[in-house]
Coordinates of C-alpha atoms and ligand atoms in Angstrom, one line a residue:
M1 CA 166.4 -51.7 11.4
N2 CA 166.1 -49.0 8.8
K3 CA 162.5 -47.8 9.0
T4 CA 159.2 -49.3 10.2
I5 CA 156.6 -50.0 7.6
L6 CA 153.0 -50.5 8.7
C7 CA 150.3 -51.9 6.4
I8 CA 146.7 -51.4 7.4
G9 CA 144.5 -54.2 5.9
A10 CA 145.8 -57.8 6.0
G11 CA 143.8 -59.0 3.0
Y12 CA 144.6 -60.5 -0.4
V13 CA 146.8 -57.5 -1.1
G14 CA 148.2 -56.4 2.2
G15 CA 149.3 -59.9 3.4
P16 CA 151.2 -61.0 0.3
T17 CA 152.6 -57.6 -0.5
M18 CA 154.1 -57.0 2.9
A19 CA 155.4 -60.6 3.1
V20 CA 157.4 -60.0 -0.1
I21 CA 158.6 -56.6 1.1
A22 CA 159.7 -58.0 4.4
D23 CA 161.4 -61.0 2.7
N24 CA 163.4 -58.7 0.3
C25 CA 164.1 -55.9 2.8
P26 CA 165.5 -57.4 6.0
D27 CA 166.5 -53.8 7.1
Y28 CA 162.9 -52.8 7.4
K29 CA 160.5 -53.8 10.1
V30 CA 157.1 -54.6 8.6
I31 CA 153.9 -54.7 10.7
V32 CA 150.6 -55.8 9.2
V33 CA 147.5 -54.9 11.1
D34 CA 143.8 -55.5 10.7
I35 CA 140.5 -55.1 12.6
N36 CA 139.7 -58.7 11.8
A37 CA 141.3 -60.7 14.6
E38 CA 140.5 -64.0 13.0
R39 CA 142.5 -63.0 9.9
I40 CA 145.4 -61.8 11.9
A41 CA 145.5 -65.1 13.9
A42 CA 145.5 -67.0 10.6
W43 CA 148.4 -65.0 9.3
Q44 CA 150.3 -65.9 12.5
S45 CA 149.4 -69.6 12.1
D46 CA 150.4 -72.4 9.7
T47 CA 147.1 -72.1 7.9
L48 CA 147.3 -68.7 6.1
P49 CA 143.9 -67.0 5.5
I50 CA 144.4 -67.1 1.7
Y51 CA 145.5 -69.8 -0.6
E52 CA 148.3 -68.5 -2.8
P53 CA 151.1 -70.7 -4.3
G54 CA 154.5 -70.0 -2.7
L55 CA 153.1 -67.6 -0.1
Q56 CA 153.6 -69.9 2.9
E57 CA 157.4 -70.1 2.3
V58 CA 157.8 -66.4 1.9
V59 CA 155.8 -65.7 5.1
E60 CA 157.7 -68.3 7.0
R61 CA 161.1 -66.8 6.0
A62 CA 160.2 -63.4 7.3
R63 CA 157.6 -63.9 10.1
G64 CA 159.0 -63.2 13.5
R65 CA 162.2 -61.8 11.9
N66 CA 161.0 -58.5 10.4
L67 CA 157.4 -59.4 9.6
F68 CA 154.7 -59.1 12.2
F69 CA 150.9 -59.5 12.2
S70 CA 148.9 -57.7 14.8
T71 CA 145.5 -56.2 15.7
D72 CA 147.1 -53.3 17.5
I73 CA 146.5 -50.6 14.9
I74 CA 147.2 -47.7 17.3
A75 CA 150.7 -49.0 18.3
G76 CA 151.4 -49.7 14.7
I77 CA 150.5 -46.1 13.7
K78 CA 152.7 -44.7 16.5
E79 CA 155.7 -46.7 15.5
A80 CA 155.6 -46.5 11.7
D81 CA 157.3 -44.0 9.4
I82 CA 155.6 -45.3 6.3
I83 CA 152.0 -46.5 6.2
F84 CA 150.5 -48.5 3.4
V85 CA 146.7 -48.5 3.4
S86 CA 145.4 -51.7 1.8
V87 CA 141.8 -51.8 3.1
N88 CA 138.9 -52.9 0.9
T89 CA 137.2 -50.3 -1.3
P90 CA 134.0 -52.1 -2.5
T91 CA 131.3 -50.7 -4.6
K92 CA 128.9 -48.4 -2.7
T93 CA 125.6 -50.0 -2.0
F94 CA 123.8 -46.9 -0.7
G95 CA 123.2 -43.2 -1.4
E96 CA 124.6 -41.3 -4.3
G97 CA 126.5 -43.5 -6.7
A98 CA 125.1 -46.7 -5.3
G99 CA 126.0 -49.7 -7.5
K100 CA 128.9 -47.9 -9.1
A101 CA 131.0 -45.5 -7.0
A102 CA 133.6 -46.8 -4.6
N103 CA 132.7 -46.9 -0.9
L104 CA 135.6 -45.0 0.7
Q105 CA 134.4 -45.4 4.3
Y106 CA 137.1 -47.9 5.3
W107 CA 139.7 -45.8 3.7
E108 CA 138.6 -42.6 5.4
K109 CA 138.4 -44.4 8.8
T110 CA 142.1 -45.4 8.5
A111 CA 143.0 -41.7 7.6
R112 CA 141.2 -40.6 10.8
D113 CA 142.9 -43.3 12.8
I114 CA 146.2 -42.1 11.5
I115 CA 145.7 -38.4 12.5
E116 CA 144.3 -39.4 15.9
H117 CA 147.2 -41.6 16.9
A118 CA 150.2 -40.3 14.9
E119 CA 153.0 -38.7 16.9
S120 CA 155.4 -38.0 14.1
D121 CA 155.4 -37.2 10.3
K122 CA 154.3 -40.0 8.1
I123 CA 154.2 -41.1 4.5
V124 CA 150.8 -42.5 3.8
I125 CA 150.5 -44.8 0.7
E126 CA 147.4 -45.6 -1.2
K127 CA 147.8 -49.3 -1.9
S128 CA 144.1 -49.9 -2.3
T129 CA 142.5 -49.1 -5.6
L130 CA 140.9 -45.7 -5.4
P131 CA 139.0 -43.2 -7.6
V132 CA 141.2 -40.6 -9.2
R133 CA 141.7 -37.6 -6.9
T134 CA 141.1 -39.5 -3.7
A135 CA 144.6 -38.5 -2.6
E136 CA 143.4 -34.9 -2.6
A137 CA 140.6 -35.6 -0.1
M138 CA 142.9 -37.8 2.0
H139 CA 145.6 -35.1 2.1
R140 CA 143.0 -32.6 3.3
I141 CA 141.8 -34.9 6.1
L142 CA 145.4 -35.7 7.2
Q143 CA 146.6 -32.1 7.0
S144 CA 143.6 -31.1 9.2
N145 CA 145.5 -32.5 12.2
T146 CA 146.2 -30.0 15.0
K147 CA 149.5 -31.5 16.0
G148 CA 151.6 -29.7 13.3
L149 CA 152.5 -33.0 11.7
N150 CA 153.2 -33.4 8.0
F151 CA 151.7 -36.2 5.9
D152 CA 152.7 -37.0 2.4
I153 CA 150.3 -39.0 0.3
I154 CA 151.7 -41.4 -2.3
S155 CA 149.8 -43.5 -4.8
N156 CA 151.3 -47.0 -5.2
P157 CA 148.6 -49.2 -6.7
E158 CA 149.0 -52.9 -6.8
F159 CA 148.9 -54.9 -10.0
M160 CA 149.3 -58.5 -8.7
A161 CA 146.8 -61.1 -9.8
E162 CA 145.5 -63.8 -7.5
G163 CA 146.9 -67.2 -7.9
T164 CA 150.2 -65.7 -9.1
A165 CA 150.6 -63.1 -6.4
V166 CA 154.0 -64.1 -5.1
D167 CA 155.5 -64.3 -8.6
D168 CA 153.9 -61.0 -9.6
L169 CA 155.2 -59.3 -6.5
E170 CA 158.7 -60.7 -6.8
K171 CA 159.0 -59.9 -10.5
P172 CA 156.6 -57.0 -11.1
G173 CA 156.0 -55.8 -14.6
R174 CA 156.1 -52.3 -13.1
V175 CA 156.0 -50.6 -9.8
L176 CA 154.0 -47.4 -10.2
I177 CA 154.6 -44.6 -7.7
G178 CA 152.6 -41.4 -8.0
A179 CA 153.5 -38.4 -5.8
M180 CA 152.6 -34.7 -5.4
E181 CA 154.9 -32.5 -7.4
D182 CA 156.2 -30.4 -4.5
E183 CA 159.6 -31.1 -2.8
S184 CA 158.1 -33.0 0.1
G185 CA 156.1 -35.2 -2.3
Q186 CA 159.2 -36.0 -4.4
K187 CA 161.2 -36.8 -1.3
A188 CA 158.4 -39.2 -0.2
L189 CA 158.4 -40.8 -3.6
E190 CA 162.1 -41.6 -3.4
T191 CA 161.6 -43.1 0.1
V192 CA 159.0 -45.4 -1.3
A193 CA 161.1 -46.2 -4.4
N194 CA 164.0 -47.1 -2.1
I195 CA 161.9 -49.9 -0.6
Y196 CA 161.3 -51.5 -4.0
R197 CA 164.9 -50.9 -5.1
N198 CA 165.9 -53.7 -2.8
W199 CA 164.7 -56.2 -5.5
V200 CA 163.0 -54.4 -8.4
P201 CA 165.2 -53.1 -11.3
E202 CA 165.2 -49.3 -11.6
E203 CA 163.7 -49.4 -15.1
K204 CA 160.6 -51.1 -13.7
I205 CA 159.9 -48.3 -11.3
K206 CA 157.6 -45.8 -13.0
K207 CA 157.2 -42.4 -11.4
T208 CA 154.2 -40.2 -12.2
N209 CA 152.0 -37.6 -10.6
V210 CA 149.6 -38.9 -8.1
W211 CA 146.5 -38.5 -10.3
S212 CA 148.0 -40.4 -13.2
S213 CA 148.9 -43.2 -10.8
E214 CA 145.4 -43.4 -9.4
L215 CA 143.8 -43.4 -12.8
T216 CA 146.3 -45.9 -14.3
K217 CA 145.2 -48.5 -11.9
L218 CA 141.5 -48.2 -12.8
V219 CA 142.2 -48.1 -16.5
S220 CA 144.6 -51.0 -16.4
N221 CA 141.9 -53.2 -15.0
A222 CA 139.3 -51.8 -17.4
M223 CA 141.6 -52.5 -20.4
L224 CA 142.2 -56.1 -19.2
A225 CA 138.5 -56.8 -18.7
Q226 CA 137.8 -55.2 -22.0
R227 CA 139.9 -57.7 -23.8
I228 CA 138.0 -60.5 -22.2
S229 CA 134.6 -59.0 -23.0
S230 CA 135.8 -58.4 -26.6
V231 CA 136.9 -62.0 -27.0
N232 CA 133.8 -63.3 -25.3
S233 CA 131.5 -61.3 -27.6
I234 CA 133.3 -62.9 -30.5
S235 CA 132.9 -66.4 -29.0
A236 CA 129.1 -65.9 -29.4
L237 CA 129.6 -65.1 -33.1
C238 CA 132.0 -68.1 -33.5
E239 CA 129.2 -70.5 -32.3
K240 CA 126.9 -69.1 -35.1
T241 CA 129.5 -69.3 -37.9
D242 CA 131.7 -72.4 -37.2
A243 CA 134.7 -70.2 -36.7
N244 CA 136.8 -71.4 -33.7
I245 CA 137.5 -68.8 -31.0
L246 CA 140.8 -70.6 -30.1
E247 CA 142.0 -70.2 -33.7
V248 CA 140.8 -66.6 -33.9
S249 CA 142.4 -65.6 -30.6
S250 CA 145.7 -67.2 -31.3
A251 CA 146.0 -65.9 -34.9
M252 CA 144.9 -62.4 -33.7
G253 CA 147.3 -62.5 -30.8
M254 CA 150.3 -63.1 -33.2
D255 CA 150.1 -59.4 -34.1
P256 CA 152.5 -57.9 -31.6
R257 CA 150.3 -54.7 -31.5
I258 CA 147.5 -56.9 -30.1
G259 CA 149.5 -59.4 -28.1
S260 CA 148.7 -63.0 -27.2
K261 CA 147.8 -62.7 -23.5
F262 CA 144.4 -62.3 -21.9
L263 CA 142.5 -63.5 -25.0
N264 CA 141.0 -66.7 -23.5
A265 CA 137.2 -66.8 -24.0
S266 CA 135.5 -67.8 -20.8
V267 CA 132.1 -68.0 -19.1
G268 CA 132.9 -64.5 -17.8
F269 CA 135.5 -62.7 -15.8
G270 CA 135.2 -62.6 -12.0
G271 CA 137.3 -61.4 -9.1
S272 CA 136.9 -58.7 -6.6
C273 CA 138.2 -55.9 -8.8
F274 CA 137.4 -55.9 -12.5
K275 CA 133.7 -55.2 -12.2
K276 CA 134.1 -52.8 -9.2
D277 CA 136.9 -50.8 -10.8
I278 CA 135.1 -50.5 -14.2
L279 CA 131.9 -49.4 -12.5
N280 CA 134.0 -46.9 -10.5
L281 CA 135.5 -45.6 -13.8
V282 CA 132.0 -45.4 -15.2
Y283 CA 130.8 -43.4 -12.2
L284 CA 133.8 -41.0 -12.5
C285 CA 133.0 -40.4 -16.1
E286 CA 129.4 -39.7 -15.4
F287 CA 130.4 -37.4 -12.5
H288 CA 132.7 -35.4 -14.8
G289 CA 130.0 -35.0 -17.4
L290 CA 131.3 -37.6 -19.9
P291 CA 128.3 -39.9 -20.6
E292 CA 129.6 -41.3 -23.9
V293 CA 132.8 -42.4 -22.2
A294 CA 130.9 -43.9 -19.3
A295 CA 128.6 -45.9 -21.6
Y296 CA 131.6 -47.2 -23.6
W297 CA 133.2 -48.7 -20.4
E298 CA 129.9 -49.9 -18.9
Q299 CA 129.4 -52.1 -22.0
V300 CA 132.4 -54.2 -20.8
V301 CA 130.4 -55.2 -17.7
L302 CA 127.2 -55.7 -19.6
M303 CA 128.9 -58.0 -22.0
N304 CA 130.2 -60.1 -19.1
D305 CA 126.7 -60.4 -17.7
Y306 CA 125.5 -61.4 -21.2
Q307 CA 128.2 -64.1 -21.4
E308 CA 127.2 -65.7 -18.1
E309 CA 123.5 -65.6 -19.1
R310 CA 124.3 -67.0 -22.5
F311 CA 126.2 -69.9 -21.0
V312 CA 123.1 -70.9 -18.9
R313 CA 120.8 -70.4 -21.8
N314 CA 123.0 -72.8 -23.8
I315 CA 122.9 -75.4 -21.1
S316 CA 119.1 -75.3 -21.0
N317 CA 118.6 -75.2 -24.8
H318 CA 120.9 -78.2 -25.4
M319 CA 119.4 -80.2 -22.6
F320 CA 116.0 -80.3 -24.3
N321 CA 114.9 -76.8 -23.1
T322 CA 114.7 -77.7 -19.4
V323 CA 117.0 -78.4 -16.5
A324 CA 114.3 -78.6 -13.9
G325 CA 115.0 -81.5 -11.6
K326 CA 118.2 -82.4 -13.4
K327 CA 121.4 -82.7 -11.5
I328 CA 124.3 -80.6 -12.8
A329 CA 127.8 -81.0 -11.5
I330 CA 129.5 -77.6 -11.3
F331 CA 133.3 -78.2 -11.6
G332 CA 135.0 -75.1 -10.2
F333 CA 133.6 -72.3 -8.2
A334 CA 136.7 -70.0 -7.7
F335 CA 136.8 -67.0 -10.0
K336 CA 140.0 -68.4 -11.5
A337 CA 142.3 -71.4 -11.0
D338 CA 144.9 -71.5 -8.1
T339 CA 142.8 -69.4 -5.7
G340 CA 140.1 -70.1 -3.1
D341 CA 138.6 -66.7 -3.8
T342 CA 135.1 -66.6 -5.1
R343 CA 134.4 -62.9 -5.1
E344 CA 132.3 -62.0 -8.2
S345 CA 133.0 -65.4 -9.5
P346 CA 130.9 -66.2 -12.6
A347 CA 130.0 -69.4 -10.8
I348 CA 127.8 -67.4 -8.4
H349 CA 125.7 -65.9 -11.2
V350 CA 125.6 -69.1 -13.2
S351 CA 124.5 -71.2 -10.2
K352 CA 121.8 -68.6 -9.3
L353 CA 120.4 -68.8 -12.8
L354 CA 120.4 -72.6 -12.9
L355 CA 118.7 -72.7 -9.5
E356 CA 116.0 -70.4 -10.8
E357 CA 115.5 -73.0 -13.5
R358 CA 115.1 -75.5 -10.7
A359 CA 118.3 -77.5 -11.5
V360 CA 119.9 -79.6 -8.8
L361 CA 123.5 -78.5 -8.2
A362 CA 126.4 -80.5 -6.9
I363 CA 129.4 -78.2 -6.6
H364 CA 133.0 -79.3 -6.5
D365 CA 136.1 -77.1 -6.2
P366 CA 139.5 -78.0 -4.9
Q367 CA 139.9 -74.8 -2.9
A368 CA 136.7 -72.7 -2.8
L369 CA 133.9 -74.8 -1.3
K370 CA 134.0 -72.8 2.0
Y371 CA 133.2 -69.6 0.2
A372 CA 130.8 -71.3 -2.3
K373 CA 128.6 -72.3 0.7
L374 CA 128.6 -68.7 1.9
D375 CA 127.9 -67.3 -1.5
L376 CA 124.9 -69.5 -2.1
A377 CA 123.6 -69.5 1.5
D378 CA 120.7 -67.3 0.7
Y379 CA 119.6 -69.1 -2.5
E380 CA 116.8 -71.5 -2.4
G381 CA 117.2 -74.9 -4.1
D382 CA 118.8 -78.2 -4.0
I383 CA 122.6 -77.7 -3.6
S384 CA 125.3 -80.1 -2.4
Y385 CA 129.0 -79.5 -2.0
E386 CA 131.4 -82.3 -2.8
T387 CA 135.1 -82.5 -2.2
D388 CA 135.1 -85.5 -4.5
P389 CA 134.4 -84.7 -8.2
Y390 CA 133.3 -88.3 -8.9
K391 CA 130.6 -88.0 -6.2
A392 CA 129.5 -84.6 -7.6
A393 CA 129.0 -86.2 -11.0
E394 CA 127.3 -89.3 -9.8
G395 CA 123.8 -89.4 -11.4
A396 CA 124.3 -86.0 -12.9
H397 CA 123.0 -85.1 -16.4
A398 CA 125.7 -82.6 -17.1
I399 CA 129.1 -81.3 -16.0
A400 CA 129.6 -77.5 -16.2
I401 CA 133.2 -76.4 -16.0
L402 CA 133.4 -72.9 -14.6
T403 CA 137.0 -72.7 -13.3
E404 CA 140.1 -73.7 -15.3
W405 CA 141.6 -75.9 -12.6
K406 CA 144.3 -78.0 -14.4
E407 CA 143.4 -81.1 -12.3
F408 CA 140.0 -81.3 -14.1
R409 CA 141.9 -82.3 -17.2
D410 CA 143.3 -85.4 -15.5
L411 CA 140.0 -86.7 -14.2
D412 CA 139.0 -90.2 -15.3
F413 CA 136.2 -89.2 -17.8
E414 CA 135.3 -92.8 -18.5
K415 CA 134.5 -93.3 -14.9
L416 CA 132.6 -90.0 -14.7
Y417 CA 130.6 -90.9 -17.8
A418 CA 129.8 -94.3 -16.5
S419 CA 128.2 -92.9 -13.3
M420 CA 126.1 -90.2 -15.1
E421 CA 122.6 -90.1 -16.5
K422 CA 122.5 -90.5 -20.3
P423 CA 122.7 -88.6 -22.5
A424 CA 125.5 -87.0 -20.6
F425 CA 126.6 -83.4 -21.4
I426 CA 129.7 -81.3 -20.8
F427 CA 129.5 -77.6 -21.0
D428 CA 133.1 -76.3 -20.9
G429 CA 133.0 -72.7 -19.8
R430 CA 136.8 -72.5 -19.9
N431 CA 137.7 -74.5 -23.0
L432 CA 139.8 -76.6 -20.7
L433 CA 139.3 -80.2 -21.8
D434 CA 140.3 -82.3 -24.7
H435 CA 136.9 -82.1 -26.3
Q436 CA 137.5 -84.8 -29.0
K437 CA 138.6 -87.2 -26.3
V438 CA 135.5 -86.7 -24.0
F439 CA 133.3 -86.8 -27.1
E440 CA 134.6 -90.2 -28.0
I441 CA 133.9 -91.4 -24.5
G442 CA 130.2 -90.6 -25.2
F443 CA 129.7 -87.1 -23.9
N444 CA 127.8 -84.4 -25.8
V445 CA 130.3 -81.6 -25.6
Y446 CA 129.6 -77.9 -25.8
P447 CA 132.8 -75.8 -25.7
L448 CA 132.8 -72.0 -25.8
G449 CA 133.1 -70.4 -29.2
Q450 CA 133.7 -73.7 -31.0
K451 CA 131.6 -76.2 -32.8
A452 CA 129.6 -78.5 -30.5
L453 CA 130.5 -82.2 -30.6
S454 CA 127.1 -83.9 -30.2
H455 CA 125.9 -87.5 -30.6
L456 CA 122.3 -86.3 -30.6
Ligands
NAD501 P1 140.4 -57.7 1.4 O1 139.0 -57.5 1.7 O2 140.9 -59.0 1.2 O3 141.3 -57.0 2.6 C1 141.0 -55.8 3.2 C2 141.3 -55.9 4.7 O4 141.2 -54.6 5.3 C3 140.3 -56.8 5.4 O5 140.9 -57.8 6.1 C4 139.6 -55.8 6.4 O6 139.3 -56.4 7.6 C5 140.7 -54.7 6.6 N1 140.1 -53.4 7.1 C6 139.1 -52.7 6.6 N2 138.9 -51.6 7.3 C7 140.0 -51.5 8.2 C8 140.4 -50.6 9.2 N3 139.7 -49.5 9.4 N4 141.5 -50.9 9.9 C9 142.2 -52.0 9.7 N5 141.8 -53.0 8.8 C10 140.7 -52.7 8.0 O7 140.7 -56.8 0.2 P2 141.9 -56.9 -0.9 O8 141.5 -57.9 -1.9 O9 143.2 -57.1 -0.2 O10 141.9 -55.5 -1.6 C11 142.3 -54.4 -0.9 C12 142.5 -53.3 -2.0 O11 143.4 -53.6 -3.0 C13 141.2 -53.0 -2.8 O12 141.1 -51.6 -3.0 C14 141.4 -53.7 -4.1 O13 140.7 -53.1 -5.1 C15 142.9 -53.6 -4.3 N6 143.5 -54.6 -5.1 C16 143.1 -55.9 -4.9 C17 143.8 -57.0 -5.6 C18 143.4 -58.4 -5.4 O14 144.0 -59.2 -6.2 N7 142.6 -58.8 -4.5 C19 144.8 -56.6 -6.5 C20 145.1 -55.3 -6.6 C21 144.5 -54.3 -5.9
UGA502 C1 143.3 -58.7 -11.9 C2 144.5 -58.1 -12.7 O1 145.0 -59.1 -13.6 C3 145.6 -57.6 -11.8 O2 146.6 -57.0 -12.5 C4 145.0 -56.6 -10.8 O3 146.0 -56.2 -9.8 C5 143.8 -57.3 -10.0 O4 142.8 -57.7 -11.0 C6 143.1 -56.4 -9.1 O5 143.2 -55.2 -9.2 O6 142.4 -57.0 -8.3 P1 142.8 -61.0 -10.8 O7 141.4 -60.5 -10.8 O8 143.4 -61.6 -9.5 O9 143.8 -59.8 -11.3 O10 142.9 -62.2 -11.9 P2 143.0 -62.2 -13.5 O11 144.0 -63.2 -13.9 O12 143.2 -60.8 -14.0 O13 141.6 -62.8 -13.9 C7 140.4 -62.1 -13.7 C8 139.3 -62.8 -14.4 O14 139.4 -62.8 -15.8 C9 139.2 -64.3 -13.9 O15 137.9 -64.6 -13.7 C10 139.8 -65.0 -15.1 O16 139.4 -66.3 -15.2 C11 139.3 -64.2 -16.2 N1 140.1 -64.3 -17.5 C12 141.4 -63.9 -17.5 C13 139.5 -64.7 -18.7 O17 138.3 -65.0 -18.7 N2 140.2 -64.8 -19.8 C14 141.5 -64.4 -19.9 O18 142.1 -64.5 -20.9 C15 142.1 -64.0 -18.7

């Protein structure tokens, strides 16, 4: 074996990233550790802890050969030359910066574990998304060791998206590696680049200084989210003017300077990172005395809240100004298709607002019901969870589509319609369905940013 790689944090990023590294780099031993024993046991089993297309095959190819999952963090630290840190960095909920700044306690804990147990020099890699200049604090903590060891800090943020993680990791748009500009930092950068060179073309490996790399990750997410909020804001205007957001997005996207991707209007963006990373960017701007810049980016999150609230207001307005006591079938709870992840899913906020209006909810999702139950556990109201979409819709007044699962398109809408209360409504928060077709079946259809198709 060439070198041993350790990854601390076996979550949505640590697990898939290391599986793809191990698969492509048979000369490296890759160990993934976590404090969560249940998660590690799942990585060792046939039922992986996360649903991600293609991941099972990649894990099975490498597991036991050069990919290992373990809870023994100390042994991993002792053995590894290169340590990726991929622990969670949620929004701080307490003290200064609460609600915006990143909570770095898990990150700092791993740095302290590393100095306590390391017996040789290491390269420590920030895989988690971190505020710009975190590497400075981490470097200070690591260099405070009294064993005379050298630690190089590298920033190598992850750009994969859930649902397409394996593809994104196997064919990344870019691999960003930021390092300190001294000789030791540059040597560490090459060591990390050499891992990726096993399968990533040289021109996709982008080398920067460590601060640019940290900031690029935050800004990349902010720019992506900004596109969605921009398009969502225009979806509201389309509904007032009979312009069609699909036509506007696609015509606008034909300009190569704008580009056609990431212009789908939706009920709102979710996921564990967009909101957290933008708020972190906002906090950094405030901290550095840039209130105008902070306010600019904060608006992206406020627009997302507005879109979720507007969706619920539309439901209520079109259903004769009340949803109290009416059953609404929620189709899709995951924050996007092809994942079971519900973190910051718009479905949580939408469900909460509907429950406050005393609606009766029947929630169906092909992958995310387990997390949906946990997310709504503290909310009062009449909620049921259905693995069968037809049961969810039985006796319902409306279907609200909140995740763009392709299989929803293939449902038998005649059958759904027949079992529902009349008039029956569809609120398509993802513009997923063939609206004309379901309208002809009898539904009153309310797409996003398009003309409603109503029999009323
Ligand atoms: P996650 O919550 O799924 O996984 C983090 C794991 O770290 C958990 O299993 C937790 O038990 C473990 N952990 C926490 N403290 C630990 C410690 N001291 N020692 C060992 N293990 C510890 O989070 P995630 O979604 O994988 O995200 C990780 C980081 O990657 C975040 O900074 C996130 O912003 C970033 N990121 C996430 C994605 C994504 O798609 N989820 C994509 C790119 C970047
Ligand atoms: C996003 C980024 O795309 C990744 O590059 C990044 O690594 C990751 O965040 C992260 O740092 O965590 P992810 O959140 O997994 O990935 O999924 P996306 O495909 O970006 O979707 C995010 C949200 O935006 C979803 O709720 C999705 O439905 C929504 N979305 C996306 C839209 O509403 N419209 C679009 O056109 C695209």
